[in-house]
Amino acid sequence: MKEIGGGVCAAKGFKAGGVRCGIKASAKKRDLALIYSETVCAAAGVFTTNRVKAACILVSQENLKGGALRAIIANSGNANACTGEAGIAASRRMTELAAEVLAIEPAEVAVASTGVIGVPLPIAVIESGIAALGNSLSADEGGHAAALEAIMTTDTRPKDCAVEVEIGGKPVRIGGMIKGAGMIHPNMATLLCFITTDAAIDSTVLDSCLRNSARRSFNRITVDGDTSTNDAAIIMANGLAGNPPITAAGAEREVFERALEALCVKLARAAARDGEGATKLLTVAVSGAKNEDTAEALAKAVASSSLVKAACFGEDANWGRILCAMGYSGAEFDPAAVDISFTNGDGTRSGAGSGGEEAVVCQGGASVPFSEETAKRILSRENIEIRIKAGAGAGAATAWGCDLTFDYVKINGSYRT
Amino acid sequence: MKEIGGGVCAAKGFKAGGVRCGIKASAKKRDLALIYSETVCAAAGVFTTNRVKAACILVSQENLKGGALRAIIANSGNANACTGEAGIAASRRMTELAAEVLAIEPAEVAVASTGVIGVPLPIAVIESGIAALGNSLSADEGGHAAALEAIMTTDTRPKDCAVEVEIGGKPVRIGGMIKGAGMIHPNMATLLCFITTDAAIDSTVLDSCLRNSARRSFNRITVDGDTSTNDAAIIMANGLAGNPPITAAGAEREVFERALEALCVKLARAAARDGEGATKLLTVAVSGAKNEDTAEALAKAVASSSLVKAACFGEDANWGRILCAMGYSGAEFDPAAVDISFTNGDGTRSGAGSGGEEAVVCQGGASVPFSEETAKRILSRENIEIRIKAGAGAGAATAWGCDLTFDYVKINGSYRT
């Protein structure tokens, strides 16, 4: 597997574009995005588990029932959530507008929205921008970049990734974009993520690969514990790579799923790092748990703790809060068997250790003497990794979050105004 | 029921005191507290559900098995949590020291600690302070105040309450003190709370009254979603009021439990208001839910949401976040039947409305036009009440929290240092 450029335009036969139609108050920022495939795609999506689902989620779920799509239209600046029947009609209208300009069927279009909740979607400005949106489509990296800009809200940077793997002798590309940056908490899917691939793959297999990948990526990041009404991760596979179609389990599916998972983890980690107000990426790597579910529950509880997050911001090696968060996670473990250390890294071998230092702060559930200076130096760096051995089991899982900062409060104290 | 002064010394036959023994770095602050009854008390406690329990919790649970106590010893500045076998020995030693100075049995003493986790408890300084602690005991309000100061950590103000009711023709007093102010999230008990009463009451009935009261008070407040390792609420009843002993259900038990609940609610609300960095008390009153459990889950989810809390700090009427939090609460409700309004109050009739304004911001799950000016004025006041009608059911519950501020981050970024 190698990383390549191009984002959602990296795979053959995909185009993307983005324009400013006027949903966002800013006169400069793009707010309407389109991703399009020349041919019909096998498609799958994972969506928020919030009982309050934005209108676009309901419409996309409906259109994904057949496992086929050709386009995704998305806007930022308005979530189209808590907008009643008019909201549903507006989301449907977005699929119709995209279908018209692309000369495809509305049922072949998924729709996503992100932004403020509870404000009617200004569908007229989307109608007025749709022709320009169609004209903005491009298979170049610029098309990808314009679409990505158009789905960003409080994100401080574009977040994307593309990879290439060989399947059945053919190069297969997978590319994606993600937007954060608040109201992020793992629950089935999270945030907006659009992925394209030219792999030939059955939609049922694709769905299963996406769910497995989401579990170990989007579902393992947290910014503030709030599960959004609009979370969606959607993948489209158009088959233009020409690989022998992946229709069942086997080595080829394995290669595809590993690549998809790696891509999703990279995107998810980037979203956590770009959490609202964040100055640091927080990686919590749990091993030695009873099983993967237990390890996941422990890792997520620690990554979600406001107190742990604030301590990382303040560079305070207050490890008791880590053990405390494990304790209220609901997961089964023996507190007296826990070891905790701080190091620098992002949970991957490639991201390991600026400085290579590690400070062991807790052994067997109790304090051990450690150098406050070393700990503080580790915590002052951008990639903080908390390593937890929860006992002697085989279960391991990694979760990602960020520090809790003054700027998180600032951003979210005046989001609408 | 009338409010009276005196705190834990309001009830007959109780004394309290507090000294500075040197656990806290500050040379001025008291850090060791004692509460004592002249006669043996029926006693009960509710404790943290965190799997990681401080040593003092385990020792107090052991000593409460018989349902009788005569004293509580408590320290601040060190939680004696994650301190292994030595921690258990230190908590036992605290009960022995109290027993010695009071000439009672160690098994008649409950013990509580609060402060930093994972640092060995400096038992020698407690030993050196125990004689002074014994001498500090007083039945006056000053004794109560000294004990209360000695259990405070990041609390900005003392929080106490005492009430008097008539039971069987006799005046019965109940008084309590509580300490906050972070690592607070409802789960069985929360924070440290000590309550004394001169009611004559069976320990089994007392236990049941405390559990019921805790459910509607301590378990309905949240500051940061972190359930502490040290949460404990302990009540001692010495019977000196001379009322006919309450041994079963009936009108007298009802009067006692209502008074205890009112006291606990008042203490819990004070703890929420004094949440770390808080500038506002946040009251979430849910009605119309399927049942009380559902209403409670909805109210707690809203009061716990970082995004709702930050919006209250920023005086931003971002009600979509409220509906969103309800949606991920796990509770069953129909989003399309939800009405939401902002007003000022603390959930009690007496705390209602500075200004008496109410801004209805959501009806039937969707936005309604409202005056941003009125909403901002309401949100600029100290007591914000979010009123939610979740449908047409009979279930109601109120939860309390506070806003999320720059100071929360500041306090918790450098707690140990």
mmCIF file of C-alpha atoms in Angstrom, chain B residues 201-366:
data_model
loop_
_atom_site.group_PDB
_atom_site.id
_atom_site.type_symbol
_atom_site.label_atom_id
_atom_site.label_comp_id
_atom_site.label_asym_id
_atom_site.label_seq_id
_atom_site.Cartn_x
_atom_site.Cartn_y
_atom_site.Cartn_z
ATOM 1 C CA ILE B 201 -34.977 6.180 62.723
ATOM 2 C CA ASP B 202 -34.134 2.590 61.924
ATOM 3 C CA SER B 203 -30.922 2.190 59.906
ATOM 4 C CA THR B 204 -32.647 0.201 57.147
ATOM 5 C CA VAL B 205 -35.277 2.908 56.683
ATOM 6 C CA LEU B 206 -32.563 5.554 56.850
ATOM 7 C CA ASP B 207 -30.631 3.753 54.120
ATOM 8 C CA SER B 208 -33.689 3.648 51.902
ATOM 9 C CA CYS B 209 -34.481 7.350 52.510
ATOM 10 C CA LEU B 210 -30.891 8.298 51.650
ATOM 11 C CA ARG B 211 -30.902 6.247 48.433
ATOM 12 C CA ASN B 212 -34.195 7.764 47.278
ATOM 13 C CA SER B 213 -32.993 11.265 48.085
ATOM 14 C CA ALA B 214 -29.617 10.742 46.410
ATOM 15 C CA ARG B 215 -31.341 9.596 43.241
ATOM 16 C CA ARG B 216 -33.150 12.938 42.936
ATOM 17 C CA SER B 217 -30.265 15.124 44.041
ATOM 18 C CA PHE B 218 -26.623 13.966 43.926
ATOM 19 C CA ASN B 219 -27.346 11.644 41.031
ATOM 20 C CA ARG B 220 -28.865 14.454 39.021
ATOM 21 C CA ILE B 221 -25.990 16.881 38.970
ATOM 22 C CA THR B 222 -23.025 16.959 36.667
ATOM 23 C CA VAL B 223 -20.020 19.184 36.250
ATOM 24 C CA ASP B 224 -17.734 17.376 33.863
ATOM 25 C CA GLY B 225 -18.979 13.844 33.312
ATOM 26 C CA ASP B 226 -16.204 12.315 35.380
ATOM 27 C CA THR B 227 -17.463 10.011 38.151
ATOM 28 C CA SER B 228 -14.995 10.283 41.005
ATOM 29 C CA THR B 229 -13.225 7.432 42.790
ATOM 30 C CA ASN B 230 -14.148 9.000 46.122
ATOM 31 C CA ASP B 231 -17.856 9.907 45.927
ATOM 32 C CA ALA B 232 -19.607 9.376 49.231
ATOM 33 C CA ALA B 233 -22.725 10.646 50.962
ATOM 34 C CA ILE B 234 -22.996 9.513 54.577
ATOM 35 C CA ILE B 235 -25.811 10.155 57.053
ATOM 36 C CA MET B 236 -25.841 9.629 60.828
ATOM 37 C CA ALA B 237 -29.056 9.716 62.903
ATOM 38 C CA ASN B 238 -28.663 9.730 66.694
ATOM 39 C CA GLY B 239 -32.317 9.746 67.779
ATOM 40 C CA LEU B 240 -31.906 12.564 70.323
ATOM 41 C CA ALA B 241 -34.939 14.449 68.943
ATOM 42 C CA GLY B 242 -37.019 11.932 70.864
ATOM 43 C CA ASN B 243 -39.574 11.321 68.122
ATOM 44 C CA PRO B 244 -41.287 7.929 68.042
ATOM 45 C CA PRO B 245 -38.723 5.859 66.103
ATOM 46 C CA ILE B 246 -39.392 5.623 62.373
ATOM 47 C CA THR B 247 -39.190 1.933 61.582
ATOM 48 C CA ALA B 248 -41.454 1.477 58.576
ATOM 49 C CA ALA B 249 -43.345 3.226 55.822
ATOM 50 C CA GLY B 250 -45.970 5.770 56.847
ATOM 51 C CA ALA B 251 -46.639 9.458 57.256
ATOM 52 C CA GLU B 252 -43.657 10.032 59.553
ATOM 53 C CA ARG B 253 -41.194 8.376 57.265
ATOM 54 C CA GLU B 254 -42.715 10.427 54.442
ATOM 55 C CA VAL B 255 -42.097 13.705 56.306
ATOM 56 C CA PHE B 256 -38.516 12.712 57.065
ATOM 57 C CA GLU B 257 -37.742 11.580 53.540
ATOM 58 C CA ARG B 258 -39.258 14.719 51.962
ATOM 59 C CA ALA B 259 -37.132 16.897 54.257
ATOM 60 C CA LEU B 260 -34.001 14.856 53.558
ATOM 61 C CA GLU B 261 -34.643 15.024 49.825
ATOM 62 C CA ALA B 262 -35.134 18.793 49.944
ATOM 63 C CA LEU B 263 -31.876 19.149 51.871
ATOM 64 C CA CYS B 264 -29.978 16.919 49.429
ATOM 65 C CA VAL B 265 -31.392 18.766 46.408
ATOM 66 C CA LYS B 266 -30.328 22.078 47.878
ATOM 67 C CA LEU B 267 -26.805 20.802 48.588
ATOM 68 C CA ALA B 268 -26.518 19.147 45.166
ATOM 69 C CA ARG B 269 -27.668 22.288 43.382
ATOM 70 C CA ALA B 270 -25.136 24.330 45.328
ATOM 71 C CA ALA B 271 -22.401 21.898 44.243
ATOM 72 C CA ALA B 272 -23.419 22.214 40.587
ATOM 73 C CA ARG B 273 -23.437 26.001 40.826
ATOM 74 C CA ASP B 274 -19.960 25.858 42.346
ATOM 75 C CA GLY B 275 -18.693 23.560 39.561
ATOM 76 C CA GLU B 276 -15.116 24.237 38.605
ATOM 77 C CA GLY B 277 -14.935 27.522 36.720
ATOM 78 C CA ALA B 278 -18.731 27.852 36.592
ATOM 79 C CA THR B 279 -20.372 31.246 36.263
ATOM 80 C CA LYS B 280 -23.942 29.954 35.970
ATOM 81 C CA LEU B 281 -26.237 27.308 37.389
ATOM 82 C CA LEU B 282 -27.847 25.296 34.611
ATOM 83 C CA THR B 283 -31.203 23.673 35.425
ATOM 84 C CA VAL B 284 -32.738 21.230 32.961
ATOM 85 C CA ALA B 285 -36.382 20.479 33.757
ATOM 86 C CA VAL B 286 -37.935 17.739 31.633
ATOM 87 C CA SER B 287 -41.649 16.936 31.692
ATOM 88 C CA GLY B 288 -43.973 14.983 29.417
ATOM 89 C CA ALA B 289 -41.604 12.015 29.206
ATOM 90 C CA LYS B 290 -42.712 8.389 29.189
ATOM 91 C CA ASN B 291 -41.690 7.954 32.819
ATOM 92 C CA GLU B 292 -39.307 9.398 35.415
ATOM 93 C CA ASP B 293 -36.345 7.288 34.251
ATOM 94 C CA THR B 294 -36.716 8.566 30.699
ATOM 95 C CA ALA B 295 -37.077 12.150 31.903
ATOM 96 C CA GLU B 296 -33.959 11.723 34.049
ATOM 97 C CA ALA B 297 -31.888 10.339 31.165
ATOM 98 C CA LEU B 298 -32.938 13.232 28.929
ATOM 99 C CA ALA B 299 -32.296 15.897 31.574
ATOM 100 C CA LYS B 300 -28.875 14.483 32.445
ATOM 101 C CA ALA B 301 -27.760 14.223 28.811
ATOM 102 C CA VAL B 302 -28.591 17.886 28.204
ATOM 103 C CA ALA B 303 -26.966 19.046 31.463
ATOM 104 C CA SER B 304 -23.839 17.018 30.595
ATOM 105 C CA SER B 305 -23.355 18.214 27.025
ATOM 106 C CA SER B 306 -20.137 20.193 26.624
ATOM 107 C CA LEU B 307 -21.703 22.020 23.696
ATOM 108 C CA VAL B 308 -24.828 23.036 25.632
ATOM 109 C CA LYS B 309 -22.659 24.092 28.581
ATOM 110 C CA ALA B 310 -20.370 26.184 26.368
ATOM 111 C CA ALA B 311 -23.376 27.800 24.657
ATOM 112 C CA CYS B 312 -24.791 28.797 28.075
ATOM 113 C CA PHE B 313 -21.447 30.353 28.955
ATOM 114 C CA GLY B 314 -21.465 32.197 25.638
ATOM 115 C CA GLU B 315 -25.145 33.207 26.021
ATOM 116 C CA ASP B 316 -25.938 31.647 22.658
ATOM 117 C CA ALA B 317 -29.484 30.220 22.333
ATOM 118 C CA ASN B 318 -28.221 27.258 20.305
ATOM 119 C CA TRP B 319 -31.189 24.996 21.133
ATOM 120 C CA GLY B 320 -30.329 22.464 18.396
ATOM 121 C CA ARG B 321 -27.595 21.187 20.699
ATOM 122 C CA ILE B 322 -30.234 20.476 23.341
ATOM 123 C CA LEU B 323 -32.318 18.323 21.001
ATOM 124 C CA CYS B 324 -29.111 16.693 19.774
ATOM 125 C CA ALA B 325 -28.091 15.745 23.322
ATOM 126 C CA MET B 326 -31.559 14.322 23.965
ATOM 127 C CA GLY B 327 -31.097 12.269 20.801
ATOM 128 C CA TYR B 328 -27.926 10.541 21.956
ATOM 129 C CA SER B 329 -29.125 10.046 25.547
ATOM 130 C CA GLY B 330 -30.390 6.584 24.725
ATOM 131 C CA ALA B 331 -33.821 7.539 26.091
ATOM 132 C CA GLU B 332 -36.978 6.861 24.133
ATOM 133 C CA PHE B 333 -38.895 9.920 22.893
ATOM 134 C CA ASP B 334 -40.341 11.389 19.726
ATOM 135 C CA PRO B 335 -38.127 14.240 18.475
ATOM 136 C CA ALA B 336 -41.104 15.680 16.591
ATOM 137 C CA ALA B 337 -43.043 16.156 19.854
ATOM 138 C CA VAL B 338 -40.420 18.180 21.711
ATOM 139 C CA ASP B 339 -40.909 21.769 22.924
ATOM 140 C CA ILE B 340 -37.974 23.704 24.390
ATOM 141 C CA SER B 341 -37.825 27.044 26.161
ATOM 142 C CA PHE B 342 -35.282 29.097 28.093
ATOM 143 C CA THR B 343 -36.169 30.896 31.309
ATOM 144 C CA ASN B 344 -34.503 31.874 34.568
ATOM 145 C CA GLY B 345 -34.882 29.720 37.652
ATOM 146 C CA ASP B 346 -33.394 26.757 39.458
ATOM 147 C CA GLY B 347 -36.195 24.243 39.037
ATOM 148 C CA THR B 348 -37.927 25.217 42.257
ATOM 149 C CA ARG B 349 -40.838 27.579 42.548
ATOM 150 C CA SER B 350 -38.872 29.789 44.931
ATOM 151 C CA GLY B 351 -36.026 30.111 42.448
ATOM 152 C CA ALA B 352 -38.288 31.082 39.549
ATOM 153 C CA GLY B 353 -37.666 33.879 37.203
ATOM 154 C CA SER B 354 -35.554 36.918 37.745
ATOM 155 C CA GLY B 355 -37.466 38.948 35.199
ATOM 156 C CA GLY B 356 -40.035 36.222 34.610
ATOM 157 C CA GLU B 357 -39.156 36.006 30.928
ATOM 158 C CA GLU B 358 -39.440 32.817 28.900
ATOM 159 C CA ALA B 359 -38.243 32.295 25.333
ATOM 160 C CA VAL B 360 -39.859 29.398 23.463
ATOM 161 C CA VAL B 361 -37.253 28.348 20.875
ATOM 162 C CA CYS B 362 -38.509 24.983 19.612
ATOM 163 C CA GLN B 363 -41.968 23.537 19.143
ATOM 164 C CA GLY B 364 -42.757 20.120 17.761
ATOM 165 C CA GLY B 365 -39.049 19.442 17.299
ATOM 166 C CA ALA B 366 -38.570 22.363 14.929
#
